[in-house]
Amino acid sequence: MPKTFPTPKLVIFDCDGVLVDSEPASNQALADNLSRHGLPLTVEQSMAHFVGGTMAGVMEKARSLGADLPASWIEEIYAETFAMLELGVPLMPGISGLLARLDTCGIPVCVASNGSEDKMRITLGQNGLWERFHPHAVFSAHSLGVAKPEPGLFLAAASHFGVQARDCLVIEDSGSGVTAAVRAGMRCLGFAPRGGGKKLAALGAEVFTDMSEVPALLSI
């Protein structure tokens, strides 16, 4: 018999790859940049190596893989990534309907990302979500100084809304995000529309592939 869970009192969304389909564009910019710096990668290889990490972590890993990166590289890649994102990123299919369903049920939502607020302003702003979440429901690792896979970002969101960790539900698409949720003591749904669900499940997520599945998983 499948395990049943109480309806969450707060749903915490990751941003890139969950609310907005920004990972392909971000990783195109990253692959193009690293190729110029001596580490030729496809977009798929970039996503496999770097999705869910901080840019400082990406820099360290890219150097370990052979990239010759200058000290100013983080500023450089942010400028190139933002330019690529400004060309347009769509919402993930089904997100608008899911947010409307959560609103109808009176369940608060927020976004918690390893990305910066500036990046979220670009991606969410194109789709009408920046105004929905900002300023009271946006939690950025850049602003708070703690990043996934550490649990502090999610715990800060729960504290802000006055909700216990056990009553939160996290929706993530990366291993670092799932790990952060598990460490925070929060139930986690792992979004894997393009595969990779086994990795997320091994880390403790309940895997799903389409946003239309979420209401049933939340019993709403």
PDB file of C-alpha atoms in Angstrom:
ATOM      1  CA  MET A   1       0.000   0.000   0.000  1.00  0.00           C
ATOM      2  CA  PRO A   2       1.533   3.367  -0.991  1.00  0.00           C
ATOM      3  CA  LYS A   3       2.605   5.682   1.795  1.00  0.00           C
ATOM      4  CA  THR A   4       0.261   8.618   2.351  1.00  0.00           C
ATOM      5  CA  PHE A   5       1.340  12.106   3.395  1.00  0.00           C
ATOM      6  CA  PRO A   6      -0.558  15.036   4.889  1.00  0.00           C
ATOM      7  CA  THR A   7      -1.193  17.979   2.583  1.00  0.00           C
ATOM      8  CA  PRO A   8       1.842  20.297   2.812  1.00  0.00           C
ATOM      9  CA  LYS A   9       1.610  23.713   4.456  1.00  0.00           C
ATOM     10  CA  LEU A  10       4.297  25.165   2.162  1.00  0.00           C
ATOM     11  CA  VAL A  11       5.506  24.128  -1.296  1.00  0.00           C
ATOM     12  CA  ILE A  12       9.078  25.183  -2.109  1.00  0.00           C
ATOM     13  CA  PHE A  13       9.982  25.243  -5.798  1.00  0.00           C
ATOM     14  CA  ASP A  14      13.463  25.220  -7.236  1.00  0.00           C
ATOM     15  CA  CYS A  15      13.706  27.756 -10.077  1.00  0.00           C
ATOM     16  CA  ASP A  16      15.811  26.532 -12.998  1.00  0.00           C
ATOM     17  CA  GLY A  17      14.434  23.349 -14.509  1.00  0.00           C
ATOM     18  CA  VAL A  18      11.347  23.353 -12.274  1.00  0.00           C
ATOM     19  CA  LEU A  19       9.545  26.679 -12.684  1.00  0.00           C
ATOM     20  CA  VAL A  20      11.301  27.708 -15.893  1.00  0.00           C
ATOM     21  CA  ASP A  21      12.966  25.655 -18.621  1.00  0.00           C
ATOM     22  CA  SER A  22      16.197  27.614 -18.342  1.00  0.00           C
ATOM     23  CA  GLU A  23      18.750  24.809 -18.018  1.00  0.00           C
ATOM     24  CA  PRO A  24      19.231  24.281 -21.796  1.00  0.00           C
ATOM     25  CA  ALA A  25      19.962  27.978 -22.390  1.00  0.00           C
ATOM     26  CA  SER A  26      22.192  28.326 -19.313  1.00  0.00           C
ATOM     27  CA  ASN A  27      24.168  25.245 -20.233  1.00  0.00           C
ATOM     28  CA  GLN A  28      24.495  26.349 -23.863  1.00  0.00           C
ATOM     29  CA  ALA A  29      26.150  29.521 -22.589  1.00  0.00           C
ATOM     30  CA  LEU A  30      28.327  27.483 -20.219  1.00  0.00           C
ATOM     31  CA  ALA A  31      29.359  24.931 -22.859  1.00  0.00           C
ATOM     32  CA  ASP A  32      30.209  27.686 -25.350  1.00  0.00           C
ATOM     33  CA  ASN A  33      32.262  29.523 -22.732  1.00  0.00           C
ATOM     34  CA  LEU A  34      34.169  26.490 -21.456  1.00  0.00           C
ATOM     35  CA  SER A  35      34.928  25.392 -25.000  1.00  0.00           C
ATOM     36  CA  ARG A  36      36.706  28.718 -25.496  1.00  0.00           C
ATOM     37  CA  HIS A  37      38.648  28.065 -22.297  1.00  0.00           C
ATOM     38  CA  GLY A  38      39.960  24.680 -23.371  1.00  0.00           C
ATOM     39  CA  LEU A  39      37.200  22.360 -22.157  1.00  0.00           C
ATOM     40  CA  PRO A  40      35.007  21.360 -25.119  1.00  0.00           C
ATOM     41  CA  LEU A  41      31.607  20.150 -23.890  1.00  0.00           C
ATOM     42  CA  THR A  42      28.203  19.515 -25.386  1.00  0.00           C
ATOM     43  CA  VAL A  43      25.147  21.035 -23.707  1.00  0.00           C
ATOM     44  CA  GLU A  44      24.222  17.534 -22.486  1.00  0.00           C
ATOM     45  CA  GLN A  45      27.660  17.022 -20.943  1.00  0.00           C
ATOM     46  CA  SER A  46      27.475  20.435 -19.293  1.00  0.00           C
ATOM     47  CA  MET A  47      24.103  19.574 -17.758  1.00  0.00           C
ATOM     48  CA  ALA A  48      25.385  16.222 -16.525  1.00  0.00           C
ATOM     49  CA  HIS A  49      28.387  17.857 -14.850  1.00  0.00           C
ATOM     50  CA  PHE A  50      27.000  21.103 -13.498  1.00  0.00           C
ATOM     51  CA  VAL A  51      23.200  21.269 -13.006  1.00  0.00           C
ATOM     52  CA  GLY A  52      22.300  22.214  -9.439  1.00  0.00           C
ATOM     53  CA  GLY A  53      25.702  23.557  -8.455  1.00  0.00           C
ATOM     54  CA  THR A  54      26.859  27.008  -7.447  1.00  0.00           C
ATOM     55  CA  MET A  55      28.927  28.946  -9.969  1.00  0.00           C
ATOM     56  CA  ALA A  56      31.929  28.780  -7.650  1.00  0.00           C
ATOM     57  CA  GLY A  57      31.501  25.014  -7.591  1.00  0.00           C
ATOM     58  CA  VAL A  58      31.159  24.933 -11.387  1.00  0.00           C
ATOM     59  CA  MET A  59      34.397  26.923 -11.689  1.00  0.00           C
ATOM     60  CA  GLU A  60      36.258  24.522  -9.413  1.00  0.00           C
ATOM     61  CA  LYS A  61      34.968  21.433 -11.209  1.00  0.00           C
ATOM     62  CA  ALA A  62      35.603  22.883 -14.679  1.00  0.00           C
ATOM     63  CA  ARG A  63      39.197  23.632 -13.718  1.00  0.00           C
ATOM     64  CA  SER A  64      39.579  20.050 -12.446  1.00  0.00           C
ATOM     65  CA  LEU A  65      38.359  18.854 -15.857  1.00  0.00           C
ATOM     66  CA  GLY A  66      40.978  20.936 -17.662  1.00  0.00           C
ATOM     67  CA  ALA A  67      39.443  24.368 -18.246  1.00  0.00           C
ATOM     68  CA  ASP A  68      41.869  27.289 -18.065  1.00  0.00           C
ATOM     69  CA  LEU A  69      39.694  29.868 -16.314  1.00  0.00           C
ATOM     70  CA  PRO A  70      40.736  33.397 -15.331  1.00  0.00           C
ATOM     71  CA  ALA A  71      40.127  34.762 -11.841  1.00  0.00           C
ATOM     72  CA  SER A  72      37.325  36.928 -13.251  1.00  0.00           C
ATOM     73  CA  TRP A  73      35.538  33.950 -14.832  1.00  0.00           C
ATOM     74  CA  ILE A  74      32.409  34.035 -12.646  1.00  0.00           C
ATOM     75  CA  GLU A  75      31.599  37.597 -13.716  1.00  0.00           C
ATOM     76  CA  GLU A  76      32.271  36.602 -17.327  1.00  0.00           C
ATOM     77  CA  ILE A  77      29.979  33.565 -17.310  1.00  0.00           C
ATOM     78  CA  TYR A  78      27.189  35.427 -15.523  1.00  0.00           C
ATOM     79  CA  ALA A  79      27.187  38.116 -18.212  1.00  0.00           C
ATOM     80  CA  GLU A  80      27.083  35.506 -20.994  1.00  0.00           C
ATOM     81  CA  THR A  81      24.421  33.416 -19.247  1.00  0.00           C
ATOM     82  CA  PHE A  82      22.160  36.403 -18.576  1.00  0.00           C
ATOM     83  CA  ALA A  83      22.463  37.481 -22.222  1.00  0.00           C
ATOM     84  CA  MET A  84      21.404  34.000 -23.337  1.00  0.00           C
ATOM     85  CA  LEU A  85      18.484  33.880 -20.874  1.00  0.00           C
ATOM     86  CA  GLU A  86      17.254  37.299 -21.977  1.00  0.00           C
ATOM     87  CA  LEU A  87      16.618  35.819 -25.422  1.00  0.00           C
ATOM     88  CA  GLY A  88      13.720  33.943 -23.826  1.00  0.00           C
ATOM     89  CA  VAL A  89      12.992  31.007 -21.516  1.00  0.00           C
ATOM     90  CA  PRO A  90       9.583  29.336 -21.236  1.00  0.00           C
ATOM     91  CA  LEU A  91       7.766  28.177 -18.149  1.00  0.00           C
ATOM     92  CA  MET A  92       7.949  24.439 -17.563  1.00  0.00           C
ATOM     93  CA  PRO A  93       4.808  22.796 -18.997  1.00  0.00           C
ATOM     94  CA  GLY A  94       2.062  22.542 -16.400  1.00  0.00           C
ATOM     95  CA  ILE A  95       3.533  25.038 -13.920  1.00  0.00           C
ATOM     96  CA  SER A  96       0.814  27.660 -14.404  1.00  0.00           C
ATOM     97  CA  GLY A  97      -1.905  25.093 -13.756  1.00  0.00           C
ATOM     98  CA  LEU A  98      -0.116  23.689 -10.714  1.00  0.00           C
ATOM     99  CA  LEU A  99       0.362  27.133  -9.160  1.00  0.00           C
ATOM    100  CA  ALA A 100      -3.318  27.911  -9.753  1.00  0.00           C
ATOM    101  CA  ARG A 101      -4.298  24.633  -8.078  1.00  0.00           C
ATOM    102  CA  LEU A 102      -2.130  25.404  -5.048  1.00  0.00           C
ATOM    103  CA  ASP A 103      -3.670  28.885  -4.843  1.00  0.00           C
ATOM    104  CA  THR A 104      -7.162  27.384  -4.913  1.00  0.00           C
ATOM    105  CA  CYS A 105      -6.193  25.092  -2.052  1.00  0.00           C
ATOM    106  CA  GLY A 106      -4.700  27.982  -0.054  1.00  0.00           C
ATOM    107  CA  ILE A 107      -1.225  26.429   0.065  1.00  0.00           C
ATOM    108  CA  PRO A 108       1.609  29.005   0.190  1.00  0.00           C
ATOM    109  CA  VAL A 109       4.432  28.666  -2.351  1.00  0.00           C
ATOM    110  CA  CYS A 110       7.924  30.093  -2.680  1.00  0.00           C
ATOM    111  CA  VAL A 111      11.063  29.687  -4.779  1.00  0.00           C
ATOM    112  CA  ALA A 112      14.476  28.729  -3.366  1.00  0.00           C
ATOM    113  CA  SER A 113      17.428  28.714  -5.751  1.00  0.00           C
ATOM    114  CA  ASN A 114      21.206  28.511  -5.793  1.00  0.00           C
ATOM    115  CA  GLY A 115      20.960  31.186  -8.485  1.00  0.00           C
ATOM    116  CA  SER A 116      21.007  34.917  -7.873  1.00  0.00           C
ATOM    117  CA  GLU A 117      17.990  37.182  -7.602  1.00  0.00           C
ATOM    118  CA  ASP A 118      19.230  38.956 -10.731  1.00  0.00           C
ATOM    119  CA  LYS A 119      19.014  35.691 -12.661  1.00  0.00           C
ATOM    120  CA  MET A 120      15.552  34.908 -11.299  1.00  0.00           C
ATOM    121  CA  ARG A 121      14.404  38.431 -12.181  1.00  0.00           C
ATOM    122  CA  ILE A 122      15.300  37.652 -15.817  1.00  0.00           C
ATOM    123  CA  THR A 123      13.814  34.157 -16.038  1.00  0.00           C
ATOM    124  CA  LEU A 124      10.740  34.576 -13.841  1.00  0.00           C
ATOM    125  CA  GLY A 125      10.142  38.134 -14.998  1.00  0.00           C
ATOM    126  CA  GLN A 126       9.575  37.015 -18.582  1.00  0.00           C
ATOM    127  CA  ASN A 127       6.759  34.774 -17.419  1.00  0.00           C
ATOM    128  CA  GLY A 128       4.929  36.901 -14.844  1.00  0.00           C
ATOM    129  CA  LEU A 129       6.266  34.963 -11.868  1.00  0.00           C
ATOM    130  CA  TRP A 130       8.810  37.458 -10.517  1.00  0.00           C
ATOM    131  CA  GLU A 131       6.008  39.761  -9.386  1.00  0.00           C
ATOM    132  CA  ARG A 132       4.230  36.786  -7.843  1.00  0.00           C
ATOM    133  CA  PHE A 133       7.174  35.645  -5.704  1.00  0.00           C
ATOM    134  CA  HIS A 134       9.177  38.807  -5.052  1.00  0.00           C
ATOM    135  CA  PRO A 135      10.013  40.048  -2.480  1.00  0.00           C
ATOM    136  CA  HIS A 136       8.464  37.846   0.200  1.00  0.00           C
ATOM    137  CA  ALA A 137       8.744  34.400  -1.394  1.00  0.00           C
ATOM    138  CA  VAL A 138      12.166  34.459  -3.105  1.00  0.00           C
ATOM    139  CA  PHE A 139      15.113  32.772  -1.392  1.00  0.00           C
ATOM    140  CA  SER A 140      18.495  32.974  -3.114  1.00  0.00           C
ATOM    141  CA  ALA A 141      21.727  31.327  -2.023  1.00  0.00           C
ATOM    142  CA  HIS A 142      23.504  34.516  -3.112  1.00  0.00           C
ATOM    143  CA  SER A 143      21.461  36.608  -0.695  1.00  0.00           C
ATOM    144  CA  LEU A 144      21.397  34.183   2.225  1.00  0.00           C
ATOM    145  CA  GLY A 145      24.974  32.925   1.938  1.00  0.00           C
ATOM    146  CA  VAL A 146      24.043  29.241   2.121  1.00  0.00           C
ATOM    147  CA  ALA A 147      23.637  26.988  -0.899  1.00  0.00           C
ATOM    148  CA  LYS A 148      22.261  23.547  -1.690  1.00  0.00           C
ATOM    149  CA  PRO A 149      23.180  20.784  -0.887  1.00  0.00           C
ATOM    150  CA  GLU A 150      23.237  22.401   2.553  1.00  0.00           C
ATOM    151  CA  PRO A 151      19.708  22.591   4.039  1.00  0.00           C
ATOM    152  CA  GLY A 152      19.842  26.224   5.190  1.00  0.00           C
ATOM    153  CA  LEU A 153      18.124  27.712   2.130  1.00  0.00           C
ATOM    154  CA  PHE A 154      15.040  25.537   2.603  1.00  0.00           C
ATOM    155  CA  LEU A 155      15.040  25.957   6.373  1.00  0.00           C
ATOM    156  CA  ALA A 156      15.138  29.746   5.937  1.00  0.00           C
ATOM    157  CA  ALA A 157      12.078  29.540   3.684  1.00  0.00           C
ATOM    158  CA  ALA A 158      10.207  27.382   6.193  1.00  0.00           C
ATOM    159  CA  SER A 159      11.104  29.733   9.040  1.00  0.00           C
ATOM    160  CA  HIS A 160       9.953  32.772   7.059  1.00  0.00           C
ATOM    161  CA  PHE A 161       6.535  31.190   6.545  1.00  0.00           C
ATOM    162  CA  GLY A 162       6.359  29.841  10.104  1.00  0.00           C
ATOM    163  CA  VAL A 163       6.084  26.241   8.893  1.00  0.00           C
ATOM    164  CA  GLN A 164       7.811  23.189  10.369  1.00  0.00           C
ATOM    165  CA  ALA A 165      10.210  21.351   8.042  1.00  0.00           C
ATOM    166  CA  ARG A 166       8.090  18.195   8.196  1.00  0.00           C
ATOM    167  CA  ASP A 167       5.142  20.173   6.790  1.00  0.00           C
ATOM    168  CA  CYS A 168       7.066  21.428   3.730  1.00  0.00           C
ATOM    169  CA  LEU A 169       7.158  19.896   0.273  1.00  0.00           C
ATOM    170  CA  VAL A 170      10.136  20.607  -2.015  1.00  0.00           C
ATOM    171  CA  ILE A 171      10.075  20.209  -5.796  1.00  0.00           C
ATOM    172  CA  GLU A 172      13.583  19.803  -7.219  1.00  0.00           C
ATOM    173  CA  ASP A 173      15.336  18.560 -10.338  1.00  0.00           C
ATOM    174  CA  SER A 174      18.952  18.273  -9.151  1.00  0.00           C
ATOM    175  CA  GLY A 175      20.867  15.982  -6.849  1.00  0.00           C
ATOM    176  CA  SER A 176      22.097  18.902  -4.747  1.00  0.00           C
ATOM    177  CA  GLY A 177      18.530  20.134  -4.308  1.00  0.00           C
ATOM    178  CA  VAL A 178      17.187  16.727  -3.321  1.00  0.00           C
ATOM    179  CA  THR A 179      20.044  16.311  -0.847  1.00  0.00           C
ATOM    180  CA  ALA A 180      19.299  19.716   0.692  1.00  0.00           C
ATOM    181  CA  ALA A 181      15.631  18.804   1.115  1.00  0.00           C
ATOM    182  CA  VAL A 182      16.424  15.465   2.728  1.00  0.00           C
ATOM    183  CA  ARG A 183      18.924  17.126   5.070  1.00  0.00           C
ATOM    184  CA  ALA A 184      16.274  19.678   5.998  1.00  0.00           C
ATOM    185  CA  GLY A 185      13.837  16.904   6.893  1.00  0.00           C
ATOM    186  CA  MET A 186      11.445  17.823   4.084  1.00  0.00           C
ATOM    187  CA  ARG A 187       9.546  15.603   1.691  1.00  0.00           C
ATOM    188  CA  CYS A 188      10.957  16.009  -1.816  1.00  0.00           C
ATOM    189  CA  LEU A 189       9.494  15.389  -5.248  1.00  0.00           C
ATOM    190  CA  GLY A 190      12.180  14.892  -7.891  1.00  0.00           C
ATOM    191  CA  PHE A 191      11.232  16.272 -11.306  1.00  0.00           C
ATOM    192  CA  ALA A 192      12.871  14.263 -14.095  1.00  0.00           C
ATOM    193  CA  PRO A 193      11.137  15.066 -17.400  1.00  0.00           C
ATOM    194  CA  ARG A 194      14.252  14.262 -19.441  1.00  0.00           C
ATOM    195  CA  GLY A 195      15.457  11.228 -17.479  1.00  0.00           C
ATOM    196  CA  GLY A 196      17.823  11.013 -14.549  1.00  0.00           C
ATOM    197  CA  GLY A 197      15.115   9.923 -12.145  1.00  0.00           C
ATOM    198  CA  LYS A 198      17.112   6.992 -10.748  1.00  0.00           C
ATOM    199  CA  LYS A 199      19.767   9.354  -9.398  1.00  0.00           C
ATOM    200  CA  LEU A 200      17.149  11.551  -7.709  1.00  0.00           C
ATOM    201  CA  ALA A 201      15.341   8.516  -6.272  1.00  0.00           C
ATOM    202  CA  ALA A 202      18.599   7.134  -4.877  1.00  0.00           C
ATOM    203  CA  LEU A 203      19.090  10.413  -3.010  1.00  0.00           C
ATOM    204  CA  GLY A 204      15.628  10.230  -1.442  1.00  0.00           C
ATOM    205  CA  ALA A 205      13.211  11.909  -3.857  1.00  0.00           C
ATOM    206  CA  GLU A 206       9.859  10.662  -5.082  1.00  0.00           C
ATOM    207  CA  VAL A 207      10.321  10.915  -8.829  1.00  0.00           C
ATOM    208  CA  PHE A 208       7.742  12.295 -11.260  1.00  0.00           C
ATOM    209  CA  THR A 209       7.973  13.377 -14.895  1.00  0.00           C
ATOM    210  CA  ASP A 210       5.029  15.725 -15.487  1.00  0.00           C
ATOM    211  CA  MET A 211       3.642  18.601 -13.386  1.00  0.00           C
ATOM    212  CA  SER A 212       0.139  17.173 -13.857  1.00  0.00           C
ATOM    213  CA  GLU A 213       1.154  14.370 -11.473  1.00  0.00           C
ATOM    214  CA  VAL A 214       1.810  16.699  -8.543  1.00  0.00           C
ATOM    215  CA  PRO A 215      -1.754  17.356  -7.263  1.00  0.00           C
ATOM    216  CA  ALA A 216      -2.334  13.647  -6.717  1.00  0.00           C
ATOM    217  CA  LEU A 217       1.030  13.312  -4.966  1.00  0.00           C
ATOM    218  CA  LEU A 218       0.002  16.177  -2.674  1.00  0.00           C
ATOM    219  CA  SER A 219      -3.540  14.806  -2.175  1.00  0.00           C
ATOM    220  CA  ILE A 220      -5.124  18.027  -3.452  1.00  0.00           C
TER     221      ILE A 220
END
